[in-house]
XYZ file of C-alpha atoms in Angstrom:
680
model
C 10.463 -33.256 80.695
C 10.823 -30.141 82.839
C 9.559 -29.436 86.286
C 9.341 -33.159 87.008
C 6.568 -33.645 84.185
C 4.464 -30.986 85.596
C 3.588 -32.957 88.499
C 1.826 -35.666 86.228
C 2.716 -39.145 87.530
C 0.654 -41.282 84.987
C -0.612 -44.743 85.344
C 1.256 -47.307 87.504
C 2.241 -50.752 85.909
C -0.926 -52.418 87.490
C -3.237 -49.845 86.232
C -1.880 -50.366 82.607
C -2.466 -54.112 82.756
C -6.072 -53.525 84.034
C -6.832 -50.863 81.449
C -5.505 -53.318 78.630
C -7.444 -56.086 80.127
C -10.840 -53.836 80.058
C -10.347 -52.000 76.769
C -7.798 -53.993 74.600
C -4.970 -52.648 72.570
C -4.493 -49.678 70.428
C -4.901 -51.403 67.453
C -7.568 -51.343 64.493
C -9.314 -54.589 63.899
C -11.650 -55.267 60.898
C -13.206 -57.973 58.838
C -10.321 -59.767 57.233
C -10.739 -61.184 54.000
C -8.582 -63.484 51.653
C -7.958 -60.891 48.803
C -7.492 -63.486 46.013
C -10.374 -65.685 46.883
C -12.768 -62.501 47.182
C -11.525 -61.136 43.821
C -12.173 -64.682 42.319
C -15.498 -65.018 43.931
C -16.517 -61.498 42.630
C -15.363 -62.465 38.911
C -17.408 -65.605 38.895
C -20.486 -63.577 39.986
C -20.127 -61.393 36.881
C -23.110 -61.609 34.598
C -20.644 -61.540 31.595
C -18.524 -64.247 33.035
C -21.591 -66.402 33.545
C -22.575 -65.775 29.761
C -19.032 -67.302 28.739
C -19.392 -70.419 31.157
C -22.688 -70.961 29.979
C -21.698 -70.842 26.310
C -18.636 -73.089 26.619
C -20.916 -75.525 28.599
C -23.421 -75.579 25.708
C -20.526 -75.866 23.202
C -19.107 -78.871 25.026
C -22.644 -80.556 25.444
C -23.167 -80.261 21.615
C -19.986 -81.795 20.734
C -18.225 -78.417 19.535
C -15.154 -79.156 21.781
C -13.233 -76.480 19.466
C -15.578 -73.501 20.282
C -15.897 -74.727 23.820
C -12.127 -74.597 24.452
C -12.076 -71.134 22.812
C -14.767 -69.981 25.475
C -12.814 -71.304 28.214
C -9.678 -69.672 27.241
C -11.984 -66.652 26.950
C -13.146 -66.917 30.582
C -9.382 -67.240 31.821
C -8.466 -64.190 29.686
C -11.080 -62.141 31.015
C -10.591 -63.259 34.586
C -6.868 -62.856 34.455
C -7.202 -59.300 33.586
C -9.835 -58.479 36.411
C -7.593 -60.380 38.774
C -4.554 -58.414 37.810
C -6.286 -55.106 38.459
C -7.821 -56.296 41.755
C -4.358 -57.423 42.862
C -3.351 -53.675 42.854
C -6.099 -52.816 44.902
C -5.533 -53.172 48.745
C -8.400 -52.700 51.367
C -8.629 -49.389 52.890
C -9.036 -50.604 56.395
C -5.693 -52.539 56.035
C -4.067 -49.106 55.682
C -5.128 -47.833 59.038
C -1.918 -48.735 60.772
C -0.043 -46.899 58.622
C -1.449 -43.877 60.117
C -0.078 -44.483 63.561
C 3.473 -43.696 64.752
C 5.402 -46.964 65.704
C 6.159 -45.460 68.975
C 5.026 -42.661 71.358
C 6.173 -41.013 74.580
C 3.851 -41.559 77.789
C 4.128 -40.917 81.589
C 4.189 -43.985 83.649
C 5.004 -44.269 87.351
C 6.069 -40.536 87.109
C 8.791 -41.150 84.400
C 8.646 -40.319 80.738
C 9.089 -43.782 78.522
C 8.734 -44.533 75.070
C 6.473 -47.247 74.193
C 4.962 -48.841 70.762
C 1.830 -46.711 70.167
C -0.154 -50.371 70.122
C 0.543 -50.485 73.908
C -1.068 -47.392 74.654
C -4.039 -47.923 77.196
C -6.913 -45.664 78.118
C -5.869 -43.411 81.052
C -2.132 -43.007 79.771
C -0.552 -39.566 79.944
C 0.342 -39.055 76.517
C 3.079 -36.762 75.452
C 2.761 -35.165 71.783
C 4.962 -32.476 70.299
C 5.305 -30.696 66.935
C 5.776 -32.795 63.813
C 4.400 -36.001 65.624
C 1.264 -37.845 64.577
C -1.212 -38.348 67.415
C -1.614 -42.168 68.226
C -5.195 -42.200 70.062
C -7.776 -39.680 71.073
C -7.199 -37.872 74.269
C -7.997 -34.786 76.446
C -5.402 -32.022 77.126
C -4.197 -31.493 80.467
C -1.300 -29.408 79.791
C 0.070 -27.693 76.658
C 2.471 -25.074 75.486
C 2.022 -23.216 72.044
C 0.000 -26.195 70.817
C -1.801 -26.432 67.666
C -2.843 -29.489 65.787
C -3.638 -29.988 62.021
C -6.879 -31.653 61.833
C -7.573 -31.775 58.062
C -7.353 -35.300 57.973
C -10.302 -35.682 59.801
C -12.260 -32.399 59.281
C -11.258 -31.166 55.857
C -10.318 -27.700 57.671
C -7.156 -26.417 56.024
C -6.194 -24.304 59.154
C -4.157 -25.702 62.227
C -6.309 -25.467 65.447
C -4.907 -24.046 68.593
C -5.984 -25.917 71.893
C -5.219 -25.957 75.469
C -6.740 -27.515 78.688
C -8.858 -24.544 79.433
C -10.577 -24.455 76.228
C -14.021 -26.064 75.158
C -12.013 -27.529 72.444
C -9.443 -29.485 74.371
C -9.555 -33.000 72.611
C -6.996 -34.444 70.018
C -7.838 -37.055 67.786
C -5.932 -40.229 66.502
C -4.305 -39.614 63.032
C -4.039 -35.874 63.188
C -0.726 -34.098 63.301
C 0.788 -31.659 65.851
C 1.735 -28.438 64.088
C 3.336 -26.594 66.959
C 4.003 -26.792 70.613
C 3.758 -29.614 73.192
C 0.859 -31.226 75.213
C 0.571 -33.820 77.769
C -3.092 -35.549 77.259
C -5.184 -38.214 79.002
C -5.964 -40.856 76.522
C -9.839 -41.385 76.132
C -10.268 -43.827 73.267
C -8.003 -46.183 71.592
C -8.141 -48.341 68.283
C -11.580 -48.906 66.750
C -13.005 -46.596 69.334
C -11.191 -43.466 68.029
C -12.857 -41.091 65.671
C -10.337 -42.378 63.068
C -11.381 -46.009 63.933
C -14.991 -45.100 63.616
C -14.480 -43.992 60.352
C -12.688 -46.995 59.266
C -15.621 -49.057 60.302
C -18.036 -46.971 58.389
C -15.985 -47.955 55.047
C -16.496 -51.836 56.107
C -20.322 -51.263 56.137
C -20.716 -49.436 52.799
C -21.521 -51.784 49.969
C -19.509 -51.160 46.780
C -21.749 -49.377 44.071
C -22.573 -51.042 40.995
C -21.653 -48.911 37.869
C -24.360 -48.168 35.407
C -22.668 -50.616 32.828
C -22.996 -53.517 35.574
C -26.519 -52.491 35.889
C -27.370 -52.484 32.205
C -25.320 -55.998 31.650
C -27.212 -57.423 34.396
C -30.531 -56.411 33.084
C -29.270 -57.518 29.537
C -28.340 -61.011 30.738
C -31.678 -61.369 32.637
C -33.402 -60.605 29.277
C -31.381 -63.057 27.483
C -32.181 -65.798 30.101
C -35.826 -65.309 29.957
C -35.670 -65.270 26.034
C -33.327 -68.111 26.003
C -35.500 -70.449 28.069
C -38.601 -69.182 25.894
C -36.630 -70.220 22.770
C -35.219 -73.285 24.041
C -38.848 -74.646 25.012
C -40.405 -73.387 21.902
C -37.781 -75.000 19.485
C -37.735 -78.345 21.701
C -41.381 -78.558 21.296
C -41.797 -77.862 17.608
C -38.866 -80.275 16.742
C -40.060 -83.040 19.044
C -43.592 -82.579 17.517
C -42.271 -82.909 13.759
C -39.572 -85.639 14.624
C -40.686 -87.517 17.707
C -36.836 -87.751 18.590
C -36.095 -86.249 22.049
C -32.370 -86.257 21.774
C -32.300 -84.507 18.248
C -34.741 -81.933 19.255
C -33.094 -81.332 22.802
C -29.495 -80.718 20.836
C -31.368 -78.439 18.349
C -32.990 -76.466 20.909
C -29.452 -76.149 22.954
C -27.676 -74.983 19.989
C -30.285 -72.369 19.194
C -30.455 -71.127 22.949
C -26.838 -70.890 22.746
C -27.027 -68.711 19.779
C -28.684 -66.182 22.322
C -25.738 -65.919 24.356
C -23.374 -62.759 23.273
C -20.074 -64.537 24.151
C -17.551 -62.288 22.288
C -19.162 -59.156 23.912
C -17.432 -59.966 27.410
C -14.152 -60.185 25.732
C -14.641 -56.844 23.841
C -15.916 -55.145 27.065
C -12.964 -56.368 28.906
C -10.306 -55.416 26.138
C -11.987 -52.123 26.003
C -11.707 -51.280 29.465
C -8.385 -52.417 29.908
C -7.025 -50.575 26.943
C -8.525 -47.529 28.449
C -7.037 -48.248 31.890
C -3.609 -48.300 30.520
C -4.198 -45.147 28.365
C -5.517 -43.295 31.654
C -2.316 -44.498 33.516
C -0.250 -42.633 30.824
C -2.355 -39.549 31.438
C -1.541 -39.859 35.293
C -4.754 -41.520 36.502
C -4.417 -44.854 38.154
C -7.437 -47.064 37.451
C -8.055 -49.576 40.259
C -11.242 -51.223 39.126
C -11.655 -51.719 35.173
C -15.452 -51.121 35.340
C -14.747 -47.600 36.442
C -13.371 -46.655 33.170
C -16.744 -47.037 31.505
C -18.614 -45.303 34.344
C -16.235 -42.123 33.866
C -18.121 -41.482 30.488
C -21.506 -41.391 32.402
C -20.751 -39.008 35.335
C -23.263 -36.346 35.653
C -22.210 -34.717 39.111
C -18.659 -34.156 40.427
C -18.547 -33.487 44.268
C -14.876 -32.076 44.880
C -13.274 -30.946 48.079
C -11.649 -27.435 48.310
C -8.287 -28.120 50.145
C -5.704 -29.521 48.029
C -8.007 -30.210 45.019
C -9.279 -26.581 44.191
C -6.698 -25.019 46.239
C -3.078 -25.496 46.708
C -3.152 -26.504 50.359
C -0.708 -24.216 51.439
C -1.350 -21.144 53.465
C 0.493 -18.045 51.623
C 0.586 -14.412 52.822
C -1.788 -12.775 50.493
C -2.917 -9.136 51.901
C -1.385 -6.720 54.075
C -2.809 -3.696 56.032
C -0.360 -1.165 57.294
C -1.799 1.230 60.051
C 0.457 3.972 58.519
C -1.056 3.576 54.937
C -4.684 2.522 56.183
C -4.997 0.679 52.996
C -5.093 -2.974 52.219
C -2.327 -4.209 49.708
C -1.732 -7.289 47.788
C 1.459 -9.100 48.295
C 1.341 -9.257 44.287
C 1.663 -5.705 44.095
C 4.717 -3.358 44.333
C 5.044 -2.966 48.077
C 5.612 0.102 50.098
C 8.164 0.587 52.841
C 5.397 0.405 55.369
C 4.241 -2.913 54.138
C 7.805 -4.380 53.866
C 8.235 -3.355 57.511
C 4.964 -5.012 58.606
C 6.209 -8.171 56.964
C 9.580 -8.086 58.715
C 8.026 -7.392 62.162
C 5.668 -10.511 61.343
C 8.753 -12.497 60.399
C 10.383 -11.970 63.801
C 7.385 -12.531 65.739
C 7.427 -16.158 64.277
C 9.952 -18.916 65.348
C 13.530 -18.647 64.106
C 12.931 -22.169 62.225
C 9.485 -22.192 61.150
C 7.117 -25.271 60.652
C 3.582 -23.585 60.764
C 2.613 -23.086 57.144
C 1.700 -19.270 57.992
C 5.231 -18.515 59.671
C 6.931 -20.226 56.691
C 4.971 -18.201 54.465
C 6.112 -14.987 56.483
C 9.724 -16.212 56.335
C 9.461 -16.466 52.470
C 7.810 -13.184 52.020
C 10.701 -11.524 53.873
C 13.456 -13.273 52.147
C 11.827 -11.851 48.886
C 11.306 -8.446 49.798
C 14.578 -7.587 51.764
C 17.795 -6.541 50.201
C 19.909 -7.540 53.313
C 18.854 -10.760 55.358
C 19.157 -9.827 58.883
C 18.172 -13.229 60.277
C 21.911 -14.562 60.768
C 22.892 -11.670 62.903
C 20.165 -12.204 65.572
C 19.598 -14.896 68.026
C 16.555 -15.281 70.316
C 16.869 -14.367 73.820
C 13.482 -14.874 75.190
C 9.939 -16.087 73.975
C 6.342 -16.025 75.074
C 4.381 -19.197 73.825
C 1.038 -18.712 72.295
C -1.282 -17.843 75.319
C -3.943 -15.579 76.599
C -7.465 -14.823 75.451
C -7.396 -13.875 72.614
C -4.084 -15.649 72.046
C -0.913 -14.018 70.929
C 2.829 -14.841 70.890
C 6.009 -12.614 71.308
C 9.568 -13.390 70.310
C 12.860 -11.396 71.560
C 15.941 -11.113 69.301
C 19.065 -9.574 69.731
C 22.318 -9.073 67.768
C 25.975 -8.898 68.852
C 25.659 -5.146 69.380
C 22.890 -5.211 71.664
C 20.116 -4.028 69.309
C 16.714 -5.770 70.274
C 13.848 -6.744 68.203
C 10.352 -7.500 70.231
C 7.687 -8.598 67.982
C 4.217 -10.089 68.533
C 1.511 -11.551 66.492
C -1.765 -13.316 67.151
C -5.468 -12.472 66.922
C -6.022 -8.963 66.195
C -7.958 -8.261 69.062
C -5.336 -9.257 71.249
C -2.876 -6.658 69.691
C -5.413 -3.926 69.657
C -5.951 -4.205 73.249
C -2.289 -3.791 74.100
C -1.719 -0.872 71.707
C -2.611 2.902 71.851
C -4.499 3.193 68.875
C -6.857 6.270 68.373
C -10.750 5.659 67.993
C -10.273 6.241 64.217
C -7.513 4.171 63.925
C -9.332 1.108 65.683
C -12.446 1.863 63.471
C -10.113 1.446 60.482
C -8.711 -1.619 61.648
C -12.128 -3.382 62.596
C -13.622 -2.495 59.333
C -10.490 -4.134 57.536
C -10.869 -7.238 59.863
C -14.542 -7.672 58.492
C -13.778 -7.012 55.203
C -10.967 -9.238 54.802
C -12.732 -11.945 57.042
C -15.708 -12.177 54.532
C -13.299 -12.995 51.905
C -12.189 -15.927 53.639
C -8.525 -14.831 54.860
C -6.915 -15.926 57.955
C -5.905 -12.738 59.867
C -2.914 -12.174 62.504
C -2.257 -8.750 64.006
C 1.196 -7.650 64.434
C 2.742 -5.520 66.950
C 6.113 -4.166 68.137
C 7.690 -3.228 71.500
C 10.471 -1.629 73.163
C 12.211 -2.859 76.361
C 15.540 -2.201 78.103
C 17.323 -4.773 80.615
C 17.027 -8.359 81.123
C 14.211 -8.325 83.755
C 11.596 -9.517 81.262
C 7.897 -9.071 82.279
C 6.307 -12.310 83.401
C 3.276 -11.883 80.954
C 3.710 -10.677 77.419
C 0.538 -8.738 77.881
C 2.596 -6.511 80.217
C 4.393 -5.027 77.148
C 3.457 -1.950 75.591
C 3.134 -2.568 71.963
C 2.874 -0.428 68.826
C 0.273 -1.890 66.506
C 1.738 -2.275 63.156
C -0.989 -3.733 61.009
C -2.800 -7.127 59.968
C -1.325 -9.702 57.644
C -3.764 -11.901 56.091
C -3.067 -15.490 54.661
C -4.862 -17.640 51.991
C -5.085 -21.139 50.527
C -4.791 -20.091 46.960
C -6.624 -21.548 44.161
C -4.744 -23.742 41.582
C -3.954 -21.705 38.567
C -5.742 -23.814 36.032
C -8.930 -24.622 38.317
C -11.004 -22.005 36.524
C -10.611 -23.516 33.366
C -11.201 -26.996 34.742
C -14.486 -26.001 35.896
C -15.410 -24.480 32.586
C -14.436 -27.792 30.820
C -16.816 -29.834 33.301
C -19.687 -27.342 32.578
C -18.975 -27.755 28.846
C -19.184 -31.499 29.087
C -22.486 -31.072 30.857
C -21.086 -32.299 34.206
C -22.482 -30.356 37.473
C -19.608 -29.598 39.872
C -20.481 -29.214 43.506
C -18.001 -28.082 46.201
C -18.031 -30.090 49.513
C -15.628 -28.880 52.133
C -14.758 -28.867 55.797
C -13.843 -25.147 55.845
C -16.521 -22.319 56.972
C -18.825 -20.941 54.656
C -17.108 -17.392 54.389
C -13.950 -19.254 53.231
C -15.691 -21.629 50.911
C -17.756 -18.836 49.198
C -14.654 -16.853 48.925
C -12.728 -19.435 47.095
C -15.578 -20.422 44.967
C -16.347 -16.759 44.124
C -12.690 -16.318 43.078
C -12.481 -19.029 40.746
C -15.970 -18.529 39.179
C -17.614 -21.420 40.450
C -21.259 -21.466 39.309
C -23.529 -21.202 42.071
C -21.325 -20.099 44.633
C -23.830 -17.928 46.173
C -26.044 -21.198 46.989
C -24.303 -22.472 50.247
C -25.458 -24.843 53.071
C -23.576 -26.071 56.233
C -23.116 -29.531 57.574
C -25.488 -28.793 60.476
C -28.184 -27.692 58.217
C -28.074 -30.439 56.095
C -28.090 -33.183 58.856
C -31.338 -31.570 60.119
C -33.201 -32.400 56.678
C -34.827 -35.469 56.012
C -33.831 -37.793 53.229
C -36.606 -36.540 51.057
C -35.926 -32.816 51.744
C -32.193 -33.333 51.056
C -32.870 -35.215 47.996
C -34.721 -31.815 46.600
C -32.178 -29.635 48.247
C -29.113 -31.349 47.028
C -29.835 -30.445 43.417
C -30.085 -26.622 43.954
C -27.249 -26.395 46.311
C -23.667 -25.879 44.891
C -21.438 -25.069 47.989
C -21.491 -27.289 51.184
C -19.559 -25.851 54.158
C -18.550 -27.435 57.519
C -19.053 -30.643 56.168
C -18.029 -33.901 58.167
C -18.078 -37.594 57.143
C -21.428 -38.439 57.840
C -22.877 -35.209 55.772
C -20.415 -35.967 52.923
C -21.972 -39.430 52.755
C -25.696 -38.173 52.994
C -25.063 -35.755 49.842
C -23.578 -38.597 47.748
C -26.437 -40.907 48.660
C -29.086 -38.074 47.953
C -27.523 -37.535 44.581
C -27.621 -41.100 43.729
C -31.285 -41.329 44.757
C -31.742 -38.644 41.998
C -30.272 -40.841 39.381
C -27.199 -38.895 39.252
C -23.872 -40.757 38.438
C -21.756 -39.332 40.932
C -18.023 -38.687 41.051
C -16.298 -37.935 44.362
C -12.882 -36.348 45.035
C -11.023 -36.195 48.347
C -7.744 -36.719 50.098
C -8.437 -37.157 53.814
C -9.729 -39.685 56.071
C -12.840 -37.805 56.484
C -13.671 -38.538 52.849
C -13.159 -42.154 52.915
C -16.788 -43.107 53.396
C -18.133 -40.587 50.670
C -15.191 -41.922 48.216
C -16.444 -45.353 48.716
C -19.964 -44.749 48.311
C -19.784 -42.617 45.038
C -19.956 -44.122 41.717
C -16.439 -43.030 40.929
C -14.136 -42.326 43.915
C -11.187 -40.183 43.201
C -8.255 -39.753 45.725
C -5.301 -37.242 45.287
C -2.048 -39.048 44.881
C 0.363 -36.714 46.282
C -1.317 -35.321 49.450
C -4.193 -38.134 49.799
C -4.131 -40.181 52.675
C -3.788 -44.100 52.361
C -7.244 -44.440 53.603
C -8.686 -41.931 50.790
C -6.686 -43.832 48.247
C -7.722 -47.244 49.051
C -11.394 -46.201 49.430
C -11.290 -44.507 45.970
C -11.473 -46.309 42.661
C -9.085 -43.677 40.728
C -6.040 -41.997 41.955
C -4.940 -38.663 40.409
C -1.127 -39.023 40.699
C -0.194 -35.580 40.617
C -3.355 -33.995 42.239
C -4.492 -32.341 39.139
C -8.387 -32.226 38.629
C -7.607 -31.279 34.881
C -6.851 -34.865 34.439
C -10.330 -35.731 35.137
C -11.476 -33.897 32.069
C -9.387 -35.929 30.093
C -10.224 -39.017 31.790
C -14.074 -38.550 31.138
C -13.486 -37.803 27.544
C -11.767 -41.198 27.520
C -14.409 -42.842 29.350
C -17.090 -41.289 26.872
C -14.932 -42.572 23.855
C -14.685 -46.018 25.541
C -18.534 -46.039 26.252
C -18.809 -45.270 22.419
C -16.839 -48.205 21.514
C -18.654 -50.359 23.413
C -21.965 -49.167 21.825
C -20.262 -50.138 18.509
C -19.479 -53.513 19.633
C -23.006 -53.847 20.916
C -24.364 -52.898 17.319
C -22.084 -55.540 15.657
C -23.560 -57.904 17.869
C -27.110 -56.929 16.819
C -25.830 -57.075 13.170
C -24.697 -60.735 13.641
C -28.137 -61.594 15.555
C -30.251 -60.052 12.669
C -28.042 -62.006 10.200
C -28.428 -65.093 12.211
C -32.240 -64.853 11.945
C -32.364 -64.213 8.052
C -30.078 -66.990 7.206
C -29.853 -69.303 10.081
C -33.598 -70.365 10.990
C -33.883 -72.846 8.141
C -30.762 -74.711 9.354
C -32.901 -76.035 12.196
C -35.969 -76.840 10.171
C -38.261 -74.425 11.970
C -40.933 -73.123 10.082
C -42.587 -70.886 12.906
C -42.582 -67.164 12.177
C -41.411 -65.566 15.431
C -41.435 -61.816 15.792
C -38.276 -60.303 14.193
C -37.367 -58.194 17.069
C -37.146 -61.296 19.486
C -34.438 -62.746 17.235
C -32.852 -59.583 16.595
C -32.209 -59.063 20.492
C -31.546 -62.653 21.292
C -30.119 -64.666 18.427
C -26.467 -64.594 17.969
C -23.898 -66.398 15.486
C -22.886 -69.816 16.979
C -19.341 -69.425 15.657
C -17.006 -67.193 13.887
C -16.961 -69.227 10.686
C -20.957 -69.028 10.812
C -20.716 -65.269 11.339
C -18.478 -64.538 8.596
C -20.398 -66.583 6.107
C -23.839 -65.121 7.278
C -22.396 -61.518 7.347
C -20.993 -62.031 3.785
C -24.641 -63.291 2.530
C -26.275 -60.335 4.419
C -24.071 -57.955 2.499
C -25.126 -59.678 -0.685
C-alpha cells in the first residue's frame, strides 16, 4: 500500500485476540441437521406413507402376507424416490460459506497482511479492491474511486459509489467491489452481518405445505374417521350375529382396510416423479417432487426485475449530443456528433473496463468506429471519481504527442464546469428529467484541452466543453412480453417485486406491457401498513419498488393469507426468505446465488422465465392425471360397495356416499373381478 497505509496502523496482535474472545470468529453458525435422518423422518410423517404402512399392517394381521409384502415394497419404492429427490437438495444456510472469499487483506500492527476471512475480527482495518467479495460488514475510512455492487442484498442493479465522507459509507458482507479501493473498519462478522441475518431468517421460516399436501391430509383424516366408524359398526353387527369375537374382529379389520386407498400414494409419487423428469428435460430442476403438482395450482407469480425480466446487463441505450439537441437511440443510425459523444465517453472510462457501463461504452465505440484508436494511446494521468457531484477524468496521449482529456460523471458536475448558455442548460436539464422518468442511468460527458505536464491538482480546475449525455439501461429480455401474455392467458396474476427505484421499475414495466404498471408501492410505504391493510392492498398493487427482504416476505405472506397459491422468482440473497416462504420458490440457475438456489424449490437452469409457462402447463397436466387416478379409486370404491358387502354377511343399509368415499378393493384380483361385474 502506498503512503504507509495512509497512516492506518490497524489492530495489534493483543487487540485481535481480545476482539476474537469477545465477538467470536467470522463464520456462520446455524442449526445443523442430519440430512438423511431429517428426510427419512419427513417421509414417515407423510399421510400417504402412513396409509401404506397401515394397509400393510392390516394385511399381515389378517394373514394376507402376499398383499402385505406388496404394500411394504410400495412403501420402500415411494420412500426411495422421495429420498433421492431430497438428496439433491442441500440446506441454504450450509452454502453461506461459499459467499465469502477464502482470504482477505487487513492492516495489523501497521503492516498489510493476508489472512483467512474466518480470522477477521471486529475492529480490523480491511482492505478491499475491485473484483473482490467483501467478507464482513464494515465502515469506510478511506476510499479511491470506490463503488460496490449490492444487488445480492438489495436487488438494485446499479453499482453504488461510496466514500468515508458520505452518509452511505457502510459496506456489507457478500457484496462485490465494482471499482476502486477502500480501507474499512470491520463492524460486524458472521451471523451478525446483514448476510448472516438473512440466513438466520431462512432458518426461522417453516416450509410451506402445498395444496395437494393439505388436500391429502384432509382426505386421510376423513378416511380415519369413517374407517373407525366402519370398524366399530361392522365389529358390533358381526359380534351381535355370531358372538365370535375373533371372527367379527377380522371382518371389521378387513373392511376397515378396504377404506385405505393404498394404490394412490404409488400413483401420486409416480406421476410427480415423471413430471420432475420431464421438467428437467425442459431446463427446470425440481428439488421437491411435491412442487410439481403445486405448479398446476399457481395463481400468482411474484417476479423480480433484474436478471428475470431484464438481462442484468447495463447497456448504452440513449445519446444526447449538445450539438444536435436531440435524444437518439443507439439502435438508430447515428450522426457524427453522436459518434463523437460515444468516443469521448469511452476515453473517460478505464482503459481496461470492469464496470458494466464502461464495458458498454467500449463495446459501443468498437461497433461505431472505422479505425480503433485505443492501441495508439496510453494513459498519462487520471483523476479518480471524486467531488460533489462526483466525476472522473482520464488523460491519454499517443506517440506524436496528441492528447485526449475526457471526463464523465454526474451531469450536474460537468454542467458546472462548462460554459453552457442558458438555453443549452435548459435543454440539458429538460433531457435529464425526461430520461430520468424513463428509468435511465445518466452520465454527463465533457472534454478539455491542456498543454504541458503540470496538471492541475483537482480535475475541477480544468475548463470542460460539455459534449452531452449518455444514458444506460438494463434492457428487458426479448421474449418477456410474450411470457407475460402467456401467464395472463393462463389466468395467473404477475406482480413485479424489485429493489430498483419506482421510476426504473415503472419504466421497465411499461416497456414490456406489464399489466397494472401504473399501480406502484415502495417498500417503506408497505412496511407502514398493518397486516389487514396490506392483505387488501397487495391484491390491487402490481409493481413493488425499493423492496428489501422483510418487505418481500410480507408480500408473500399477505398473498397467502388471501388463499393465493404463490410462486416467487429471485436470484439474490435478499430474495432468500421470500423464496422459502412461497408455495413455489423459483431461483435463477445462471445468475442466481447459492442461497437463492437452495431456498427455492425450482431452479431455471438458463434463467428463462418462459420455461415457467411450460412448467405450469406440465403441472396442470399432472394434476389432471392425479384427478383421473382419484376417479379410478372412486370407481373401485363404488364397485366394492355394490358387490363386496355381502361377502361379509352385512345386511345393514349404510348410505351409498359413505361407501363410495371410503371403501376400496382389498386387492388387485378383487378389483379386476368387481370391475368386470360392474361393467356387466
